[in-house]
Amino acid sequence: MSVKKTIVEILGVTDRKHAESLITSSLFQDKPPKNGEVELIISMCESYGLNPLLGMLYIKRDIAGNIYPTLTVDGWYKLVNDQPDCNGYEFIESEGVLELPKQSPTSDASYCFESIGCKIYRKGRENTPIVYEYIQECFNPFNSAWFTHSKRLLRPVSYTHLTLPTNREV
């Protein structure tokens, strides 16, 4: 059983105002937070023991400017590894590869697995499903990293789209 920590303990600061200030300056660089947005981040961090200053989450904004706290790979790794029933995980890369679109007409061809799957093993369970993600669905031509590091980027997509067990004591 893990003990729930306050945001002050998670960030290692002296008071809540300091914690709020750090969260505001690190996660809300593009636009000042609206009422309740910092509280939402704090609640999420306290619920799951996440440290936003260590890159465990970031915020996305929709067209209306509303925020959506989003976990990074590091945040997901922490959540999965904090599960007492976690018994490891593995990635399954497809044998087939696809040629990716070229970034420019003079770019060299690059290739990536057609898919990558992730199995998270849980103690006390015999069967572990594999969740697959496909390069054709995940490739983002507006992010240049997909042209050079597509295999590396596809792996966390397969990991982060899994549903975590919900019987976790926080």
PDB file of C-alpha atoms in Angstrom:
ATOM      1  CA  MET A   1       0.000   0.000   0.000  1.00  0.00           C
ATOM      2  CA  SER A   2       1.482   3.310  -1.012  1.00  0.00           C
ATOM      3  CA  VAL A   3       0.929   6.482   0.964  1.00  0.00           C
ATOM      4  CA  LYS A   4      -0.477   9.438  -0.949  1.00  0.00           C
ATOM      5  CA  LYS A   5       1.925  12.389  -1.031  1.00  0.00           C
ATOM      6  CA  THR A   6       1.047  16.057  -1.237  1.00  0.00           C
ATOM      7  CA  ILE A   7       2.353  18.182  -4.089  1.00  0.00           C
ATOM      8  CA  VAL A   8       4.713  19.850  -1.593  1.00  0.00           C
ATOM      9  CA  GLU A   9       6.256  16.446  -0.800  1.00  0.00           C
ATOM     10  CA  ILE A  10       6.342  15.356  -4.438  1.00  0.00           C
ATOM     11  CA  LEU A  11       8.186  18.501  -5.550  1.00  0.00           C
ATOM     12  CA  GLY A  12      10.305  18.769  -2.395  1.00  0.00           C
ATOM     13  CA  VAL A  13       9.392  22.399  -1.724  1.00  0.00           C
ATOM     14  CA  THR A  14       8.524  24.202   1.497  1.00  0.00           C
ATOM     15  CA  ASP A  15       4.938  25.281   0.806  1.00  0.00           C
ATOM     16  CA  ARG A  16       2.014  24.946  -1.580  1.00  0.00           C
ATOM     17  CA  LYS A  17       2.413  28.463  -3.041  1.00  0.00           C
ATOM     18  CA  HIS A  18       5.930  27.574  -4.138  1.00  0.00           C
ATOM     19  CA  ALA A  19       4.624  24.328  -5.692  1.00  0.00           C
ATOM     20  CA  GLU A  20       1.892  26.233  -7.569  1.00  0.00           C
ATOM     21  CA  SER A  21       4.451  28.739  -8.818  1.00  0.00           C
ATOM     22  CA  LEU A  22       6.759  25.983 -10.114  1.00  0.00           C
ATOM     23  CA  ILE A  23       3.891  24.194 -11.865  1.00  0.00           C
ATOM     24  CA  THR A  24       2.697  27.441 -13.429  1.00  0.00           C
ATOM     25  CA  SER A  25       6.147  28.374 -14.718  1.00  0.00           C
ATOM     26  CA  SER A  26       6.936  24.909 -16.070  1.00  0.00           C
ATOM     27  CA  LEU A  27       3.611  23.763 -17.563  1.00  0.00           C
ATOM     28  CA  PHE A  28       1.916  27.038 -18.488  1.00  0.00           C
ATOM     29  CA  GLN A  29       4.670  28.754 -20.437  1.00  0.00           C
ATOM     30  CA  ASP A  30       2.449  29.450 -23.442  1.00  0.00           C
ATOM     31  CA  LYS A  31      -0.476  30.999 -21.605  1.00  0.00           C
ATOM     32  CA  PRO A  32      -1.333  31.816 -17.959  1.00  0.00           C
ATOM     33  CA  PRO A  33      -3.545  29.189 -16.296  1.00  0.00           C
ATOM     34  CA  LYS A  34      -7.294  29.744 -15.990  1.00  0.00           C
ATOM     35  CA  ASN A  35      -9.087  29.292 -12.683  1.00  0.00           C
ATOM     36  CA  GLY A  36      -8.804  25.708 -11.502  1.00  0.00           C
ATOM     37  CA  GLU A  37      -6.202  24.562 -14.019  1.00  0.00           C
ATOM     38  CA  VAL A  38      -3.282  24.464 -11.567  1.00  0.00           C
ATOM     39  CA  GLU A  39      -5.573  22.685  -9.074  1.00  0.00           C
ATOM     40  CA  LEU A  40      -6.378  20.087 -11.728  1.00  0.00           C
ATOM     41  CA  ILE A  41      -2.668  19.426 -12.288  1.00  0.00           C
ATOM     42  CA  ILE A  42      -1.998  19.264  -8.539  1.00  0.00           C
ATOM     43  CA  SER A  43      -4.882  16.852  -8.008  1.00  0.00           C
ATOM     44  CA  MET A  44      -3.616  14.588 -10.775  1.00  0.00           C
ATOM     45  CA  CYS A  45      -0.050  14.694  -9.445  1.00  0.00           C
ATOM     46  CA  GLU A  46      -1.150  13.930  -5.896  1.00  0.00           C
ATOM     47  CA  SER A  47      -3.475  11.129  -7.005  1.00  0.00           C
ATOM     48  CA  TYR A  48      -0.795   9.316  -8.968  1.00  0.00           C
ATOM     49  CA  GLY A  49       2.447  10.531  -7.357  1.00  0.00           C
ATOM     50  CA  LEU A  50       3.587  12.289 -10.545  1.00  0.00           C
ATOM     51  CA  ASN A  51       6.228  14.987 -10.614  1.00  0.00           C
ATOM     52  CA  PRO A  52       5.558  17.458 -13.443  1.00  0.00           C
ATOM     53  CA  LEU A  53       9.018  18.986 -13.052  1.00  0.00           C
ATOM     54  CA  LEU A  54      10.574  15.641 -14.026  1.00  0.00           C
ATOM     55  CA  GLY A  55       8.667  15.562 -17.291  1.00  0.00           C
ATOM     56  CA  MET A  56       6.024  13.043 -16.194  1.00  0.00           C
ATOM     57  CA  LEU A  57       3.200  15.081 -17.679  1.00  0.00           C
ATOM     58  CA  TYR A  58       2.481  18.080 -19.832  1.00  0.00           C
ATOM     59  CA  ILE A  59      -0.615  19.916 -20.953  1.00  0.00           C
ATOM     60  CA  LYS A  60      -2.292  20.040 -24.322  1.00  0.00           C
ATOM     61  CA  ARG A  61      -4.807  22.695 -25.259  1.00  0.00           C
ATOM     62  CA  ASP A  62      -7.858  22.277 -27.440  1.00  0.00           C
ATOM     63  CA  ILE A  63      -9.140  24.911 -29.863  1.00  0.00           C
ATOM     64  CA  ALA A  64     -11.089  26.624 -27.068  1.00  0.00           C
ATOM     65  CA  GLY A  65      -7.943  26.836 -24.910  1.00  0.00           C
ATOM     66  CA  ASN A  66      -9.008  24.184 -22.386  1.00  0.00           C
ATOM     67  CA  ILE A  67      -6.197  22.047 -21.015  1.00  0.00           C
ATOM     68  CA  TYR A  68      -5.836  18.296 -21.078  1.00  0.00           C
ATOM     69  CA  PRO A  69      -3.139  16.942 -18.765  1.00  0.00           C
ATOM     70  CA  THR A  70      -1.236  14.304 -20.730  1.00  0.00           C
ATOM     71  CA  LEU A  71       1.221  11.751 -19.392  1.00  0.00           C
ATOM     72  CA  THR A  72       4.617  11.378 -20.992  1.00  0.00           C
ATOM     73  CA  VAL A  73       6.336   8.042 -21.381  1.00  0.00           C
ATOM     74  CA  ASP A  74       8.094   8.678 -18.056  1.00  0.00           C
ATOM     75  CA  GLY A  75       4.728   9.260 -16.382  1.00  0.00           C
ATOM     76  CA  TRP A  76       3.342   6.004 -17.772  1.00  0.00           C
ATOM     77  CA  TYR A  77       6.475   4.080 -16.781  1.00  0.00           C
ATOM     78  CA  LYS A  78       6.088   5.364 -13.233  1.00  0.00           C
ATOM     79  CA  LEU A  79       2.402   4.446 -13.046  1.00  0.00           C
ATOM     80  CA  VAL A  80       2.914   0.956 -14.410  1.00  0.00           C
ATOM     81  CA  ASN A  81       5.997   0.243 -12.318  1.00  0.00           C
ATOM     82  CA  ASP A  82       4.262   1.536  -9.166  1.00  0.00           C
ATOM     83  CA  GLN A  83       1.585  -1.137  -9.598  1.00  0.00           C
ATOM     84  CA  PRO A  84       2.280  -3.854  -7.019  1.00  0.00           C
ATOM     85  CA  ASP A  85       0.904  -6.437  -9.477  1.00  0.00           C
ATOM     86  CA  CYS A  86       3.157  -5.349 -12.345  1.00  0.00           C
ATOM     87  CA  ASN A  87       5.273  -8.296 -13.420  1.00  0.00           C
ATOM     88  CA  GLY A  88       7.134  -6.667 -16.323  1.00  0.00           C
ATOM     89  CA  TYR A  89       6.365  -5.809 -19.915  1.00  0.00           C
ATOM     90  CA  GLU A  90       7.671  -6.568 -23.367  1.00  0.00           C
ATOM     91  CA  PHE A  91       7.431  -5.090 -26.840  1.00  0.00           C
ATOM     92  CA  ILE A  92       6.684  -7.141 -29.927  1.00  0.00           C
ATOM     93  CA  GLU A  93       7.884  -5.603 -33.192  1.00  0.00           C
ATOM     94  CA  SER A  94       6.336  -6.750 -36.471  1.00  0.00           C
ATOM     95  CA  GLU A  95       8.562  -8.483 -38.988  1.00  0.00           C
ATOM     96  CA  GLY A  96       7.147  -6.348 -41.785  1.00  0.00           C
ATOM     97  CA  VAL A  97       8.378  -2.819 -42.346  1.00  0.00           C
ATOM     98  CA  LEU A  98       6.950   0.114 -44.269  1.00  0.00           C
ATOM     99  CA  GLU A  99       8.743   2.855 -46.153  1.00  0.00           C
ATOM    100  CA  LEU A 100       7.846   6.177 -44.580  1.00  0.00           C
ATOM    101  CA  PRO A 101       7.022   9.326 -46.531  1.00  0.00           C
ATOM    102  CA  LYS A 102      10.086  11.407 -47.309  1.00  0.00           C
ATOM    103  CA  GLN A 103      10.587  14.656 -45.438  1.00  0.00           C
ATOM    104  CA  SER A 104      11.826  16.250 -48.650  1.00  0.00           C
ATOM    105  CA  PRO A 105      12.411  15.034 -52.237  1.00  0.00           C
ATOM    106  CA  THR A 106      16.144  14.731 -51.542  1.00  0.00           C
ATOM    107  CA  SER A 107      15.765  12.813 -48.238  1.00  0.00           C
ATOM    108  CA  ASP A 108      16.904   9.220 -47.980  1.00  0.00           C
ATOM    109  CA  ALA A 109      14.211   6.578 -47.602  1.00  0.00           C
ATOM    110  CA  SER A 110      13.478   5.479 -44.049  1.00  0.00           C
ATOM    111  CA  TYR A 111      11.609   2.447 -42.786  1.00  0.00           C
ATOM    112  CA  CYS A 112       9.706   1.487 -39.663  1.00  0.00           C
ATOM    113  CA  PHE A 113       7.978  -1.576 -38.276  1.00  0.00           C
ATOM    114  CA  GLU A 114       4.419  -1.920 -39.563  1.00  0.00           C
ATOM    115  CA  SER A 115       3.341  -2.269 -35.935  1.00  0.00           C
ATOM    116  CA  ILE A 116       4.601  -2.692 -32.422  1.00  0.00           C
ATOM    117  CA  GLY A 117       2.738  -4.373 -29.608  1.00  0.00           C
ATOM    118  CA  CYS A 118       3.074  -4.162 -25.863  1.00  0.00           C
ATOM    119  CA  LYS A 119       2.320  -6.825 -23.265  1.00  0.00           C
ATOM    120  CA  ILE A 120       2.180  -5.757 -19.639  1.00  0.00           C
ATOM    121  CA  TYR A 121       2.386  -8.786 -17.393  1.00  0.00           C
ATOM    122  CA  ARG A 122       0.338  -8.764 -14.238  1.00  0.00           C
ATOM    123  CA  LYS A 123       0.863 -11.101 -11.292  1.00  0.00           C
ATOM    124  CA  GLY A 124      -2.007 -13.529 -10.844  1.00  0.00           C
ATOM    125  CA  ARG A 125      -3.102 -13.373 -14.497  1.00  0.00           C
ATOM    126  CA  GLU A 126      -2.423 -16.168 -16.959  1.00  0.00           C
ATOM    127  CA  ASN A 127      -3.333 -14.355 -20.145  1.00  0.00           C
ATOM    128  CA  THR A 128      -1.840 -11.064 -21.202  1.00  0.00           C
ATOM    129  CA  PRO A 129      -3.327  -9.315 -24.203  1.00  0.00           C
ATOM    130  CA  ILE A 130      -1.091  -7.571 -26.708  1.00  0.00           C
ATOM    131  CA  VAL A 131      -2.049  -4.031 -27.654  1.00  0.00           C
ATOM    132  CA  TYR A 132      -0.773  -3.072 -31.115  1.00  0.00           C
ATOM    133  CA  GLU A 133      -0.147   0.351 -32.581  1.00  0.00           C
ATOM    134  CA  TYR A 134       0.446   0.831 -36.298  1.00  0.00           C
ATOM    135  CA  ILE A 135       2.881   3.234 -37.937  1.00  0.00           C
ATOM    136  CA  GLN A 136       0.286   4.166 -40.574  1.00  0.00           C
ATOM    137  CA  GLU A 137      -2.011   5.461 -37.803  1.00  0.00           C
ATOM    138  CA  CYS A 138       0.629   7.094 -35.615  1.00  0.00           C
ATOM    139  CA  PHE A 139       3.046   8.694 -38.072  1.00  0.00           C
ATOM    140  CA  ASN A 140       2.942  12.483 -37.737  1.00  0.00           C
ATOM    141  CA  PRO A 141       4.385  14.305 -40.779  1.00  0.00           C
ATOM    142  CA  PHE A 142       4.316  17.612 -38.868  1.00  0.00           C
ATOM    143  CA  ASN A 143       6.821  16.314 -36.303  1.00  0.00           C
ATOM    144  CA  SER A 144      10.274  15.930 -37.887  1.00  0.00           C
ATOM    145  CA  ALA A 145      11.315  13.343 -35.289  1.00  0.00           C
ATOM    146  CA  TRP A 146       8.976  10.809 -36.931  1.00  0.00           C
ATOM    147  CA  PHE A 147      11.151  10.918 -40.058  1.00  0.00           C
ATOM    148  CA  THR A 148      14.366  10.100 -38.198  1.00  0.00           C
ATOM    149  CA  HIS A 149      13.288   8.201 -35.051  1.00  0.00           C
ATOM    150  CA  SER A 150      10.006   6.502 -35.999  1.00  0.00           C
ATOM    151  CA  LYS A 151      10.827   3.180 -34.307  1.00  0.00           C
ATOM    152  CA  ARG A 152      11.711   4.927 -31.066  1.00  0.00           C
ATOM    153  CA  LEU A 153       8.526   7.004 -31.171  1.00  0.00           C
ATOM    154  CA  LEU A 154       6.220   4.088 -31.985  1.00  0.00           C
ATOM    155  CA  ARG A 155       7.234   2.116 -28.877  1.00  0.00           C
ATOM    156  CA  PRO A 156       5.878   4.573 -26.269  1.00  0.00           C
ATOM    157  CA  VAL A 157       2.656   4.918 -28.255  1.00  0.00           C
ATOM    158  CA  SER A 158       2.050   1.182 -27.801  1.00  0.00           C
ATOM    159  CA  TYR A 159       2.830   1.434 -24.103  1.00  0.00           C
ATOM    160  CA  THR A 160       0.854   4.543 -23.268  1.00  0.00           C
ATOM    161  CA  HIS A 161      -2.380   3.478 -24.920  1.00  0.00           C
ATOM    162  CA  LEU A 162      -2.854   0.578 -22.528  1.00  0.00           C
ATOM    163  CA  THR A 163      -5.437   0.784 -19.781  1.00  0.00           C
ATOM    164  CA  LEU A 164      -3.971   0.501 -16.322  1.00  0.00           C
ATOM    165  CA  PRO A 165      -5.495  -1.670 -13.601  1.00  0.00           C
ATOM    166  CA  THR A 166      -7.914   0.397 -11.537  1.00  0.00           C
ATOM    167  CA  ASN A 167      -7.686  -1.416  -8.216  1.00  0.00           C
ATOM    168  CA  ARG A 168      -4.614   0.576  -7.223  1.00  0.00           C
ATOM    169  CA  GLU A 169      -4.393   2.003  -3.735  1.00  0.00           C
ATOM    170  CA  VAL A 170      -2.884   5.456  -3.805  1.00  0.00           C
TER     171      VAL A 170
END
